[in-house]
């Protein structure tokens, strides 16, 4: 499928903590992700020229995307980190969202772009956006690497979307299953 994702890793190899019984199949190659991140970075650069841009990374899943995206934006910007957890170690949402701040985050008057790995039920983002607006940000937008097509209506807009994907569980490029696979350089479907 990918063709250009660099040296192919045989399914079941130990990179990313892969178990033999859970084989990741490449869905989005390294090349495809790199190109898309460059495009998103260019759009954010155009949209936020002259603004007080803060790229807020949602830990842990967005950490890889955020690291690449912030380097694709050609503007002065600040980076901040929030930890939001709505999932346990399984693949179904728990319905609860806990938000932890990393350092005191100063957002009054700033233009925030929340960097998220994937929008699934949207519960995490809805909670995060409320939390950020309470902090007095001048504007709050979302940049999500992945958008799961689930046919649900979210109470917020996602301004920047990397890829729309079908409703399947994916791992890699920051996304985990039971804390593993985050270091895969591509996005993969987990086949059990
Ligand atoms: P939501 O609150 O249901 O939108 O879920 C958001 C969070 O759940 C994401 O930030 C991910 O950390 C996690 N998540 C949702 N879908 C997946 C997936 O397919 N693979 C890995 N993590 C996922
Ligand atoms: Mg997760």
Tab-separated table of N, CA, C and O and ligand atoms in Angstrom, residues 61 86-87 93 97 116-125 148 150 168-171 175-177, ligand 1:
chain	number	residue	atom	x	y	z
A	61	UNK	N	-0.410	11.363	22.987
A	61	UNK	CA	-0.569	10.924	21.602
A	61	UNK	C	-0.103	11.904	20.540
A	61	UNK	O	0.321	11.502	19.461
A	86	UNK	N	-8.636	10.124	28.149
A	86	UNK	CA	-10.021	9.662	28.139
A	86	UNK	C	-10.079	8.160	27.913
A	86	UNK	O	-11.124	7.550	28.013
A	87	UNK	N	-8.919	7.598	27.623
A	87	UNK	CA	-8.876	6.167	27.360
A	87	UNK	C	-8.057	5.464	28.424
A	87	UNK	O	-7.083	6.012	28.911
A	93	UNK	N	-13.577	4.035	24.468
A	93	UNK	CA	-13.501	5.225	25.312
A	93	UNK	C	-14.166	4.980	26.668
A	93	UNK	O	-15.139	4.239	26.782
A	97	UNK	N	-12.827	12.450	30.915
A	97	UNK	CA	-11.633	13.159	30.470
A	97	UNK	C	-10.988	13.851	31.659
A	97	UNK	O	-11.652	14.581	32.386
A	116	UNK	N	-3.715	17.756	18.165
A	116	UNK	CA	-4.279	16.506	18.657
A	116	UNK	C	-3.930	15.373	17.700
A	116	UNK	O	-3.807	15.596	16.494
A	117	UNK	N	-3.772	14.171	18.244
A	117	UNK	CA	-3.444	13.049	17.366
A	117	UNK	C	-4.637	12.610	16.538
A	117	UNK	O	-4.564	12.460	15.333
A	118	UNK	N	-5.799	12.419	17.217
A	118	UNK	CA	-6.952	11.868	16.508
A	118	UNK	C	-8.240	12.335	17.179
A	118	UNK	O	-8.301	12.425	18.403
A	119	UNK	N	-9.216	12.682	16.359
A	119	UNK	CA	-10.541	12.996	16.890
A	119	UNK	C	-11.412	11.771	16.648
A	119	UNK	O	-11.652	11.378	15.506
A	120	UNK	N	-11.849	11.171	17.745
A	120	UNK	CA	-12.647	9.954	17.665
A	120	UNK	C	-14.058	10.298	18.138
A	120	UNK	O	-14.877	10.788	17.362
A	121	UNK	N	-14.368	10.122	19.415
A	121	UNK	CA	-15.689	10.529	19.918
A	121	UNK	C	-15.772	12.050	20.053
A	121	UNK	O	-16.860	12.615	20.065
A	122	UNK	N	-14.608	12.702	20.183
A	122	UNK	CA	-14.582	14.142	20.367
A	122	UNK	C	-14.701	14.590	21.816
A	122	UNK	O	-14.609	15.774	22.118
A	123	UNK	N	-14.862	13.625	22.715
A	123	UNK	CA	-15.009	13.962	24.143
A	123	UNK	C	-13.797	14.701	24.689
A	123	UNK	O	-13.921	15.672	25.430
A	124	UNK	N	-12.618	14.218	24.308
A	124	UNK	CA	-11.389	14.827	24.828
A	124	UNK	C	-11.301	16.278	24.396
A	124	UNK	O	-11.084	17.177	25.209
A	125	UNK	N	-11.501	16.509	23.095
A	125	UNK	CA	-11.365	17.866	22.577
A	125	UNK	C	-12.408	18.804	23.143
A	125	UNK	O	-12.100	19.950	23.454
A	148	UNK	N	-11.525	10.470	12.622
A	148	UNK	CA	-12.205	9.197	12.373
A	148	UNK	C	-13.613	9.452	11.884
A	148	UNK	O	-14.389	10.140	12.545
A	150	UNK	N	-16.981	8.714	11.881
A	150	UNK	CA	-17.909	7.908	12.682
A	150	UNK	C	-19.340	8.368	12.524
A	150	UNK	O	-20.246	7.824	13.145
A	168	UNK	N	-11.516	2.677	12.425
A	168	UNK	CA	-10.737	1.507	12.844
A	168	UNK	C	-9.695	1.980	13.854
A	168	UNK	O	-9.335	3.144	13.862
A	169	UNK	N	-9.201	1.072	14.687
A	169	UNK	CA	-8.205	1.457	15.681
A	169	UNK	C	-6.825	1.520	15.027
A	169	UNK	O	-6.380	0.558	14.406
A	170	UNK	N	-6.175	2.664	15.180
A	170	UNK	CA	-4.862	2.850	14.549
A	170	UNK	C	-3.790	3.121	15.603
A	170	UNK	O	-4.088	3.599	16.702
A	171	UNK	N	-2.565	2.821	15.229
A	171	UNK	CA	-1.428	3.050	16.127
A	171	UNK	C	-0.271	3.663	15.331
A	171	UNK	O	-0.283	3.661	14.109
A	175	UNK	N	0.430	7.506	18.334
A	175	UNK	CA	-0.767	6.812	18.837
A	175	UNK	C	-0.396	5.445	19.402
A	175	UNK	O	0.420	4.725	18.836
A	176	UNK	N	-1.052	5.116	20.503
A	176	UNK	CA	-0.681	3.881	21.207
A	176	UNK	C	-1.814	2.877	21.255
A	176	UNK	O	-2.984	3.204	21.060
A	177	UNK	N	-1.431	1.664	21.594
A	177	UNK	CA	-2.367	0.680	22.137
A	177	UNK	C	-1.685	0.137	23.378
A	177	UNK	O	-0.588	-0.423	23.279
B	1	LIG	P1	-11.950	10.901	21.780
B	1	LIG	O1	-12.088	11.662	23.073
B	1	LIG	O2	-12.869	9.720	21.697
B	1	LIG	O3	-12.036	11.780	20.558
B	1	LIG	O4	-10.552	10.211	21.803
B	1	LIG	C1	-9.420	10.948	21.759
B	1	LIG	C2	-8.217	10.177	22.234
B	1	LIG	O5	-8.418	8.769	22.268
B	1	LIG	C3	-7.116	10.417	21.225
B	1	LIG	O6	-6.411	11.577	21.538
B	1	LIG	C4	-6.302	9.156	21.356
B	1	LIG	O7	-5.349	9.288	22.389
B	1	LIG	C5	-7.311	8.092	21.724
B	1	LIG	N1	-7.732	7.357	20.518
B	1	LIG	C6	-8.894	7.458	19.844
B	1	LIG	N2	-8.913	6.640	18.783
B	1	LIG	C7	-7.714	6.015	18.779
B	1	LIG	C8	-7.099	5.039	17.893
B	1	LIG	O8	-7.652	4.578	16.871
B	1	LIG	N3	-5.850	4.641	18.233
B	1	LIG	C9	-5.186	5.103	19.323
B	1	LIG	N4	-5.699	6.017	20.156
B	1	LIG	C10	-6.961	6.464	19.883
